PDB file of N, CA and C in Angstrom:
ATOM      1  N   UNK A  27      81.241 110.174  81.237  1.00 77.00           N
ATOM      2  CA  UNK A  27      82.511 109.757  80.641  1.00 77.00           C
ATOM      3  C   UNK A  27      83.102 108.608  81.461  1.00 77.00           C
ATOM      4  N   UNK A  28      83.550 107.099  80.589  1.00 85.00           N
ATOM      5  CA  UNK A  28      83.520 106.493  81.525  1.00 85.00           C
ATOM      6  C   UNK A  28      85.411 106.397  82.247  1.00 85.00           C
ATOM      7  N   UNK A  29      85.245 105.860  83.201  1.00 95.00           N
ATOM      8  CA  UNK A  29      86.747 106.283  84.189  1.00 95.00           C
ATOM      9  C   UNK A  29      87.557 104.778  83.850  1.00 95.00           C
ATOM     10  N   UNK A  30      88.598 105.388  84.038  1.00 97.00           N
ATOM     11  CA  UNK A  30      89.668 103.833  83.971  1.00 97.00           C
ATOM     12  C   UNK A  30      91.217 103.908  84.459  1.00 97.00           C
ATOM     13  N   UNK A  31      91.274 103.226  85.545  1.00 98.00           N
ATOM     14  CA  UNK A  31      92.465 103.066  85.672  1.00 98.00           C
ATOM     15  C   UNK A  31      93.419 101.835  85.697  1.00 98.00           C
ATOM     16  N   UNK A  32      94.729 101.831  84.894  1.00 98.00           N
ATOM     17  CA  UNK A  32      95.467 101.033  84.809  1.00 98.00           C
ATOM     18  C   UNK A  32      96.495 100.431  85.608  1.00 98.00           C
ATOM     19  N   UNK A  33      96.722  99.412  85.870  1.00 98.00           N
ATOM     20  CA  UNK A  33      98.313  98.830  86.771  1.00 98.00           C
ATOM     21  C   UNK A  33      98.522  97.461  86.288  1.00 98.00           C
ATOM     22  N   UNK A  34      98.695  96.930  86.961  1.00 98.00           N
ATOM     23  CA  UNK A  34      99.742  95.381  86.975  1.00 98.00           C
ATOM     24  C   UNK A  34      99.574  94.374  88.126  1.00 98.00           C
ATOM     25  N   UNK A  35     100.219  93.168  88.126  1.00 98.00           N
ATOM     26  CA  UNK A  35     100.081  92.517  89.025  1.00 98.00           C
ATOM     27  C   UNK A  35     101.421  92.687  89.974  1.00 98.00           C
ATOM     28  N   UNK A  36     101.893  92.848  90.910  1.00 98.00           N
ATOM     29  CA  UNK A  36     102.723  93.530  91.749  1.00 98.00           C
ATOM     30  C   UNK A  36     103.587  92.033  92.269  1.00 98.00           C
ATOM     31  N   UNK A  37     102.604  91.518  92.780  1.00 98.00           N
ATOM     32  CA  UNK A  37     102.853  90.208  93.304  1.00 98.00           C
ATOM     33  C   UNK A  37     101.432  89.214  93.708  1.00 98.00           C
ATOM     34  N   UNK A  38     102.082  88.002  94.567  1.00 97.00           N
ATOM     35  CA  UNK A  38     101.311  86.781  94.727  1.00 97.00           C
ATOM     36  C   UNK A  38     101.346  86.937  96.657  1.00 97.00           C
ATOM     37  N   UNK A  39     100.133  87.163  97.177  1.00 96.00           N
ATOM     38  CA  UNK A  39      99.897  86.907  98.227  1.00 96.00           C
ATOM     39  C   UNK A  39      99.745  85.434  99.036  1.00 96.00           C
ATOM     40  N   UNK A  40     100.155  85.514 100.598  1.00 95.00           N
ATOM     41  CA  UNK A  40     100.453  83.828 100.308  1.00 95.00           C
ATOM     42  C   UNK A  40      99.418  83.079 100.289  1.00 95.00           C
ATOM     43  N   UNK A  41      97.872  84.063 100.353  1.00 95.00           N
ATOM     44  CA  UNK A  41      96.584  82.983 100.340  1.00 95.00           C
ATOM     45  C   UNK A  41      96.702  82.740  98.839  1.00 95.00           C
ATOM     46  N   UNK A  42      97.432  83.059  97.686  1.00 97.00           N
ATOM     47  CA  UNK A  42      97.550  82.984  96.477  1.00 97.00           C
ATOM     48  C   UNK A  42      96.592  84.136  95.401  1.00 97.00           C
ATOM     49  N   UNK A  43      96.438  85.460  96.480  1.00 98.00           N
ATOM     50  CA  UNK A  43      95.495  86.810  95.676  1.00 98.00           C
ATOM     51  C   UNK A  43      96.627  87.197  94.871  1.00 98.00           C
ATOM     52  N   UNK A  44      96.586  87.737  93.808  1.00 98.00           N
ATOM     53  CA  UNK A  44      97.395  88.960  93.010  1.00 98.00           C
ATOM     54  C   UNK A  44      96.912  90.137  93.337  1.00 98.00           C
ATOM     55  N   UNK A  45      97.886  90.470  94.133  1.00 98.00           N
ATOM     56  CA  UNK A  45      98.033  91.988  94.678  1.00 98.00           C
ATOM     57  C   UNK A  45      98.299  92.710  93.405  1.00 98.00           C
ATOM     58  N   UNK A  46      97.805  93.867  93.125  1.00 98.00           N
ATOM     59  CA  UNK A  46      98.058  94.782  91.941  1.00 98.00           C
ATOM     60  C   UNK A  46      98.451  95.914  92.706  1.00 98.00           C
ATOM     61  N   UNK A  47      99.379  96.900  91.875  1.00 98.00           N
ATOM     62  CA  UNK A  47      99.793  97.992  92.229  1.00 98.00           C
ATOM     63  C   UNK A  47      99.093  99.441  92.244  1.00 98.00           C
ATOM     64  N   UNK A  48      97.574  98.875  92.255  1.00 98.00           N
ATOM     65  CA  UNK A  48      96.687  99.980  92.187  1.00 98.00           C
ATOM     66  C   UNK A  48      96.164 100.162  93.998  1.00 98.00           C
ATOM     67  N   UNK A  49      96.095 101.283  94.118  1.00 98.00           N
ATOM     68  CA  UNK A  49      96.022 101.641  95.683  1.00 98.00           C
ATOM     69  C   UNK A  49      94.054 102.016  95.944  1.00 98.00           C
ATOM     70  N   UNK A  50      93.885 101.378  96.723  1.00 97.00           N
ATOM     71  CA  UNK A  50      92.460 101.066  97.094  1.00 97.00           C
ATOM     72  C   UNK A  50      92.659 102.577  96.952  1.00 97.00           C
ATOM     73  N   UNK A  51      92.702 103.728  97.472  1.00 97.00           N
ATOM     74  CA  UNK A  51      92.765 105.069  97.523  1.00 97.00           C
ATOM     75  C   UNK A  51      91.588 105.663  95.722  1.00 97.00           C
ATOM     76  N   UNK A  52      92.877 104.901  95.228  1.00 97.00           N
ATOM     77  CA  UNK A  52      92.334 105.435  93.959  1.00 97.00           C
ATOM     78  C   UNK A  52      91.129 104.853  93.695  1.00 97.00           C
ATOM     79  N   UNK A  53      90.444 104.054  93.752  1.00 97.00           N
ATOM     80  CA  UNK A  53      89.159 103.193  93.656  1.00 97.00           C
ATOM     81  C   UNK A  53      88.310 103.982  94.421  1.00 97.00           C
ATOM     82  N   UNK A  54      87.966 104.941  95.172  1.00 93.00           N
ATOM     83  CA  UNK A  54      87.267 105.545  96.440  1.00 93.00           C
ATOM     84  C   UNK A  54      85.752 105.878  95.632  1.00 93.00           C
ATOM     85  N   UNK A  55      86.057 106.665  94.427  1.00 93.00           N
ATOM     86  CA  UNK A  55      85.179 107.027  93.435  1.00 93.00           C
ATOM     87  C   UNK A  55      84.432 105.930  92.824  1.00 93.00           C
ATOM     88  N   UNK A  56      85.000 104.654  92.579  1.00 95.00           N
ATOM     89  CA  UNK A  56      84.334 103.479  91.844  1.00 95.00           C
ATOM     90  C   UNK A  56      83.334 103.112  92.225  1.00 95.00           C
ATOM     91  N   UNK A  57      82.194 103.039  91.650  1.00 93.00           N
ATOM     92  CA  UNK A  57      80.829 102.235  92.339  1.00 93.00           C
ATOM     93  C   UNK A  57      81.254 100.904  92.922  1.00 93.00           C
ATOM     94  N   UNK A  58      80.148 100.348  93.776  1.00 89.00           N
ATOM     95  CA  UNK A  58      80.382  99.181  94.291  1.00 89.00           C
ATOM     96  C   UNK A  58      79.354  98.216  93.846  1.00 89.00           C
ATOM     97  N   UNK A  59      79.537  98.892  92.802  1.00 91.00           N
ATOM     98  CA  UNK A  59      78.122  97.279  91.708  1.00 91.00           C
ATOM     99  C   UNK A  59      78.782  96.863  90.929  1.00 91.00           C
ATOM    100  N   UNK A  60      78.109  95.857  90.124  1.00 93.00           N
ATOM    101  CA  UNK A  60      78.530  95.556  88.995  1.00 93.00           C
ATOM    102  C   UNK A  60      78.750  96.602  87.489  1.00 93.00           C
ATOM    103  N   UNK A  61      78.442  97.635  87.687  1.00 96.00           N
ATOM    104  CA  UNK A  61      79.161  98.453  86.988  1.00 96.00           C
ATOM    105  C   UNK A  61      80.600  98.725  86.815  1.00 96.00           C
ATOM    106  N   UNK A  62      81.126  98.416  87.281  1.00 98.00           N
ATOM    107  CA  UNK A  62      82.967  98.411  87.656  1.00 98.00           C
ATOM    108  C   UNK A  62      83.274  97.314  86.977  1.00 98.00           C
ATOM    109  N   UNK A  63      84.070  96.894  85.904  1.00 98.00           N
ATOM    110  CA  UNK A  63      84.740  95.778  85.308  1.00 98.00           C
ATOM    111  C   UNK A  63      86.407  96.268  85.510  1.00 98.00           C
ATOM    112  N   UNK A  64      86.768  94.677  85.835  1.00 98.00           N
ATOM    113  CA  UNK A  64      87.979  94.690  86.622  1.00 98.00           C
ATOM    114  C   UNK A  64      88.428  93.332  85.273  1.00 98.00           C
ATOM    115  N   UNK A  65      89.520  93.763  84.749  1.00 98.00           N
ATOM    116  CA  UNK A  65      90.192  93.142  83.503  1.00 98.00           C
ATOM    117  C   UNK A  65      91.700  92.640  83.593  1.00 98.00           C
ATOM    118  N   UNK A  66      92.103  91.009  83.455  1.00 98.00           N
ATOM    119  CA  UNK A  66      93.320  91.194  83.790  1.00 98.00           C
ATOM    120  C   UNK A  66      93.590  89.440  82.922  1.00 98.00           C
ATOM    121  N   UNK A  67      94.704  89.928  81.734  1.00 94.00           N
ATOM    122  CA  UNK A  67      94.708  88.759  80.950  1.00 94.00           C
ATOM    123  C   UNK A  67      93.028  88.277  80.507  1.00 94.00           C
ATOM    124  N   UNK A  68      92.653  87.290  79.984  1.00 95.00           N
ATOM    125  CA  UNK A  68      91.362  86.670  79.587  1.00 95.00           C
ATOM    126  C   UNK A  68      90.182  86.924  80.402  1.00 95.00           C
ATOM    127  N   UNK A  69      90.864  87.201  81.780  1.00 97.00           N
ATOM    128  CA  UNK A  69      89.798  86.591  82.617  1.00 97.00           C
ATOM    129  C   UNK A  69      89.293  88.522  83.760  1.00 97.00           C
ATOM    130  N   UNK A  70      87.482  88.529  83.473  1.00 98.00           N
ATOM    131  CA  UNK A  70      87.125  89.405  83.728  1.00 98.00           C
ATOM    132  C   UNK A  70      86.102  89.081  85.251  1.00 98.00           C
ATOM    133  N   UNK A  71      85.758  90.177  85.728  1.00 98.00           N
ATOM    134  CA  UNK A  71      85.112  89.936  86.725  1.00 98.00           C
ATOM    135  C   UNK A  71      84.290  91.263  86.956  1.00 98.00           C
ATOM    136  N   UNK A  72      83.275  91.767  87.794  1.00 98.00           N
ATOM    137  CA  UNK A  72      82.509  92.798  87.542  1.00 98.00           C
ATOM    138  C   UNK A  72      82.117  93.322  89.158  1.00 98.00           C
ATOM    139  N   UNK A  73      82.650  94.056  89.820  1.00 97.00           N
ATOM    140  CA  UNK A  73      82.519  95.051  90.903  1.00 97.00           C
ATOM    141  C   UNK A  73      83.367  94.724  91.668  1.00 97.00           C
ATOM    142  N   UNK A  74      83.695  95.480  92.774  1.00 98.00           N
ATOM    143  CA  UNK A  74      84.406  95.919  94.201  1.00 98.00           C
ATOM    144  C   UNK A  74      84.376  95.159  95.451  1.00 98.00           C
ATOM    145  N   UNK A  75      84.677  94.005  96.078  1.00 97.00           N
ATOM    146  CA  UNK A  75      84.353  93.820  96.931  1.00 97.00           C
ATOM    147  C   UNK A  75      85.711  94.146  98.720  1.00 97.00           C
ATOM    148  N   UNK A  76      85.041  94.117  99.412  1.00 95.00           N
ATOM    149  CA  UNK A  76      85.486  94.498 101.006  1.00 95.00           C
ATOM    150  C   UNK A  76      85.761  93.177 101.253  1.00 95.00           C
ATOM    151  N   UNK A  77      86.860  92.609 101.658  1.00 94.00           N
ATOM    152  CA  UNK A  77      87.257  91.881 102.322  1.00 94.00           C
ATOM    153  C   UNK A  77      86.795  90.828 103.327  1.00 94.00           C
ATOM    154  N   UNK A  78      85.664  91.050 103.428  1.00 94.00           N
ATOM    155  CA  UNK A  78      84.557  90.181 104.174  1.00 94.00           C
ATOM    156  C   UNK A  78      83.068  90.564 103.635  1.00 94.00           C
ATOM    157  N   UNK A  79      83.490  90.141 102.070  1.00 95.00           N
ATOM    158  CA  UNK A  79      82.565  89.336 101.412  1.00 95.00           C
ATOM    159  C   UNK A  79      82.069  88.711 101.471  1.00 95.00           C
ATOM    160  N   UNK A  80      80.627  87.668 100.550  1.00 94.00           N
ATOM    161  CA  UNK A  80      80.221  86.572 101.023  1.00 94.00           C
ATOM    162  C   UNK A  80      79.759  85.926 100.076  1.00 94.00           C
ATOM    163  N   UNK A  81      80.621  86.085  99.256  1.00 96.00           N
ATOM    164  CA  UNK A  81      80.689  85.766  97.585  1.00 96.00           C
ATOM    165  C   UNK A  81      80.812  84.008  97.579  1.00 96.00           C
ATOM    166  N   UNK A  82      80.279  83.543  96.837  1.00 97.00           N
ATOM    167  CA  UNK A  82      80.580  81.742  96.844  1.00 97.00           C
ATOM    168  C   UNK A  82      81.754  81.260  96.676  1.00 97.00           C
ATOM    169  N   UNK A  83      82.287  80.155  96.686  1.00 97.00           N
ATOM    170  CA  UNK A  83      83.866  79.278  96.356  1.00 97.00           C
ATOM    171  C   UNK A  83      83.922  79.581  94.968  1.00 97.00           C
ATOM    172  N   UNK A  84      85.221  79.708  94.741  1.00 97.00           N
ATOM    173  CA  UNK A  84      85.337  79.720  93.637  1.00 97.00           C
ATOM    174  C   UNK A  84      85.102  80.535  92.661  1.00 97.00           C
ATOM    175  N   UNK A  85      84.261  81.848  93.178  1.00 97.00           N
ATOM    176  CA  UNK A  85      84.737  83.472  92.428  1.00 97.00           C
ATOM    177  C   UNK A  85      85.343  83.990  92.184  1.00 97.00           C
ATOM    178  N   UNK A  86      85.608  84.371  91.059  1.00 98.00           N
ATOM    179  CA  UNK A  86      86.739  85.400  90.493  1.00 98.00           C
ATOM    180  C   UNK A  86      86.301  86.742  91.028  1.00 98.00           C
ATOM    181  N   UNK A  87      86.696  87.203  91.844  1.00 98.00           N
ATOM    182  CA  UNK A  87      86.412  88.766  92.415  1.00 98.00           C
ATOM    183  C   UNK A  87      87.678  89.778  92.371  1.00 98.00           C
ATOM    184  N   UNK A  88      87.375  90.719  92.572  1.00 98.00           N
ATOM    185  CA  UNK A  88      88.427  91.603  93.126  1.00 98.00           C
ATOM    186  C   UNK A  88      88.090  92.503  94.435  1.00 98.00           C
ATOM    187  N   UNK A  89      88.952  92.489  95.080  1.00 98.00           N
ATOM    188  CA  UNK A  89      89.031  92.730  96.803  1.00 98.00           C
ATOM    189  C   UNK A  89      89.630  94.060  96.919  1.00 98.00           C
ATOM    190  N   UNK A  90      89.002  94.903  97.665  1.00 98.00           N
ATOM    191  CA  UNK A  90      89.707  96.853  98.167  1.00 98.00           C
ATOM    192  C   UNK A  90      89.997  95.908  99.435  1.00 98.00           C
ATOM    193  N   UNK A  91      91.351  95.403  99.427  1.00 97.00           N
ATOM    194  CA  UNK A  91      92.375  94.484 100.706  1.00 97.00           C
ATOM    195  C   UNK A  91      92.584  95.068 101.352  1.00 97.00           C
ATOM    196  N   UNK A  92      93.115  94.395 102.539  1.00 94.00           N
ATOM    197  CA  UNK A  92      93.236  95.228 103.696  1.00 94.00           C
ATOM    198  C   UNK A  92      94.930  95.789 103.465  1.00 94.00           C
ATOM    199  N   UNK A  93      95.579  94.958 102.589  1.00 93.00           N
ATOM    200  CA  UNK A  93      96.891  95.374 102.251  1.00 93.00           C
ATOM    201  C   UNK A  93      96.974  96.624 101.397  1.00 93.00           C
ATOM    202  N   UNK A  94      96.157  97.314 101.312  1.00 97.00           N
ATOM    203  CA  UNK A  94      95.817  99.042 100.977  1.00 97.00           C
ATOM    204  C   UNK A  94      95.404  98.777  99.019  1.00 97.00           C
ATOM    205  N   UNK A  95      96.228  97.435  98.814  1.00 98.00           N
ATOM    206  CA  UNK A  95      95.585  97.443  97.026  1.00 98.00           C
ATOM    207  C   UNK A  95      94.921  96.566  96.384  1.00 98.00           C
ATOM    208  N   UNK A  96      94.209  96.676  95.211  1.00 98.00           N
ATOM    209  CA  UNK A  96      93.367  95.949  95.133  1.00 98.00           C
ATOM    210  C   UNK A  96      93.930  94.527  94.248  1.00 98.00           C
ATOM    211  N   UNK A  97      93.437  93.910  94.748  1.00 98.00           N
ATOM    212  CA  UNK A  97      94.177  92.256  94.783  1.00 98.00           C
ATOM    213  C   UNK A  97      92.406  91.582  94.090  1.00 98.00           C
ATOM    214  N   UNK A  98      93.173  90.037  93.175  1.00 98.00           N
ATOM    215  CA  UNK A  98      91.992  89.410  92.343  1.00 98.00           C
ATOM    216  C   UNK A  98      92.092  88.311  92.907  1.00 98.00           C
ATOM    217  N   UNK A  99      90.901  87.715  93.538  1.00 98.00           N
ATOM    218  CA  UNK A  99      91.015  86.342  94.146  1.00 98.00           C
ATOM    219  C   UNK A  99      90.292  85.547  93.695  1.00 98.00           C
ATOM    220  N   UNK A 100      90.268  84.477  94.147  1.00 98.00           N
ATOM    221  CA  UNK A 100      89.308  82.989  93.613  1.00 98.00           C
ATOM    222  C   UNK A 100      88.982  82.606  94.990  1.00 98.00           C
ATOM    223  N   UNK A 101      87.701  82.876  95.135  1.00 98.00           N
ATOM    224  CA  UNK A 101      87.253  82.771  96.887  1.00 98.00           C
ATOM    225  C   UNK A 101      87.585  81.042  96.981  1.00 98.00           C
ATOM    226  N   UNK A 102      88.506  81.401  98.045  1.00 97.00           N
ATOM    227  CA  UNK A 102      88.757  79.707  98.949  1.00 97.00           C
ATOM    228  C   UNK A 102      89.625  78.873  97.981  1.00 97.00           C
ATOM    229  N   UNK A 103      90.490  79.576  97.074  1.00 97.00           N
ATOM    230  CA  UNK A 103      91.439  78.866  96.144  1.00 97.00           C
ATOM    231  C   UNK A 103      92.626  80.069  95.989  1.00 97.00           C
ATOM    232  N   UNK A 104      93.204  79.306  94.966  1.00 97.00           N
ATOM    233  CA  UNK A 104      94.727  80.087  94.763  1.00 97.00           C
ATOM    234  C   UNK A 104      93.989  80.506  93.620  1.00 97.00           C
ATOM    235  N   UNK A 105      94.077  82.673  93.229  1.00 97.00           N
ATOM    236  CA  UNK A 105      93.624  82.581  91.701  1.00 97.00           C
ATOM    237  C   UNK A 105      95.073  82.678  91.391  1.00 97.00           C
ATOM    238  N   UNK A 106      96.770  82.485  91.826  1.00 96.00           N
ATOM    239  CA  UNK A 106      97.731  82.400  91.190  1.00 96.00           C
ATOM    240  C   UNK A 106      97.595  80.997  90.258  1.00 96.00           C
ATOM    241  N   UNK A 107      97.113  80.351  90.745  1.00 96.00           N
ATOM    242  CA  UNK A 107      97.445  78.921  90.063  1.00 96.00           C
ATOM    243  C   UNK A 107      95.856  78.850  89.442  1.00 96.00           C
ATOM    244  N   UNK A 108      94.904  78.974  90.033  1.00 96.00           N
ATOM    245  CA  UNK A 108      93.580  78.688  89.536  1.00 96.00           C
ATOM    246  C   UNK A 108      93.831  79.399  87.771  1.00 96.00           C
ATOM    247  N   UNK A 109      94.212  80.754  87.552  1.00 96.00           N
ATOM    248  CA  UNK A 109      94.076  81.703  86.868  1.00 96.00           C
ATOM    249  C   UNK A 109      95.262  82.029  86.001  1.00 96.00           C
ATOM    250  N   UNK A 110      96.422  81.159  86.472  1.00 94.00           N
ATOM    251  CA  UNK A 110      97.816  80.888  85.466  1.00 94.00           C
ATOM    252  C   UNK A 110      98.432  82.697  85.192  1.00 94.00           C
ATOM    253  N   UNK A 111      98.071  83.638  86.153  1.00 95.00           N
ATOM    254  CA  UNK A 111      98.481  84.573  86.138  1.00 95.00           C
ATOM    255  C   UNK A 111      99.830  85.233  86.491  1.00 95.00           C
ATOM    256  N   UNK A 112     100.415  85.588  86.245  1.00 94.00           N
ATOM    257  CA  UNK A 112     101.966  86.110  86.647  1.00 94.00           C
ATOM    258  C   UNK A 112     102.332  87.354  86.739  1.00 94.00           C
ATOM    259  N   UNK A 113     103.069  87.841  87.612  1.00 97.00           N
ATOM    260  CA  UNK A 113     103.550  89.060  88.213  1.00 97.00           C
ATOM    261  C   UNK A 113     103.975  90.133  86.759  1.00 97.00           C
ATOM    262  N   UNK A 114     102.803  91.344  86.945  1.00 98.00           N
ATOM    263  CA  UNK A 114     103.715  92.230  85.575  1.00 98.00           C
ATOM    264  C   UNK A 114     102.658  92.141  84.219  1.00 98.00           C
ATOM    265  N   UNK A 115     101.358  91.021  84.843  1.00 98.00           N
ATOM    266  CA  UNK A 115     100.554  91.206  83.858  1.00 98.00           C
ATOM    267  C   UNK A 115      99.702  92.638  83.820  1.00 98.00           C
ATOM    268  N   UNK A 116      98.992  92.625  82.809  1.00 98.00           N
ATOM    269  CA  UNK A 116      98.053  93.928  83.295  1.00 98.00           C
ATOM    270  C   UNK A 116      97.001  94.060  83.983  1.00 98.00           C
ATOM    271  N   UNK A 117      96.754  95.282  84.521  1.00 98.00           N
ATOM    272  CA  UNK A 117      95.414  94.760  84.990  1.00 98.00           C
ATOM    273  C   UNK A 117      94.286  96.522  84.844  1.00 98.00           C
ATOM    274  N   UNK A 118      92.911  96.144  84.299  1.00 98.00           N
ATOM    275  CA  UNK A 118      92.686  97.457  83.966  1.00 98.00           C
ATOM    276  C   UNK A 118      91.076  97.583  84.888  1.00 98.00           C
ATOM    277  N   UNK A 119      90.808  98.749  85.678  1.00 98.00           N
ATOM    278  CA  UNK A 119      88.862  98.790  86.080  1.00 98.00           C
ATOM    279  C   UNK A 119      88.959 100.023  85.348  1.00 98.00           C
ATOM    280  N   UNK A 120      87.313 100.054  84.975  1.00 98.00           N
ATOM    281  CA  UNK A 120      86.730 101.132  84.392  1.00 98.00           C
ATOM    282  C   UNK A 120      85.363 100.842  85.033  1.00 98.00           C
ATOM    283  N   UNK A 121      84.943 101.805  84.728  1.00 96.00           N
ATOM    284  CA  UNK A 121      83.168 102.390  85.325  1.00 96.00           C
ATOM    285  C   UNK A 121      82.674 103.215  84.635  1.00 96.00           C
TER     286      UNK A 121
END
């Protein structure tokens, strides 16, 4: 049965990540492959990554942050501005 949990974008970190109000906690269960789709406005991306990643420029990822939640970045860019995203959008993973 597949799992899903829902939140939002909380805020804008100042490297320019969207912090979401989902707590790495709850993710503990999520695989760390590409089985995990991470959904937020148009733009999708597919697994879990740790914070010292080694993902290329310019990936749309999502990060288990060290700020305890999981935040969507654009490696080595702003995804606030890259990704025209704003505080309060949705944001959904399932597995």
């Amino acid at each position: 049965m597949p799992q899903r949990i829902e939140g939002k974008i909380e805020s804008v970190a100042e490297d320019g990540n969207l912090v979401t109000d989902i707590p790495v906690e709850r993710l503990s269960a999520a695989p760390r492959s590409e089985q995990v789709t991470v959904r937020c406005d148009e733009h999708v991306t597919l697994g879990l990554f740790s914070p010292d990643h080694d993902q290329p420029p310019m990936t749309f990822i999502a990060v288990l942050a060290e700020s305890g939640f999981l935040e969507l970045a654009i490696v080595g860019d702003s995804a606030k501005i890259m990704l025209g995203i704003r505080v309060g959008e949705s944001v959904s993973v399932e597995w």
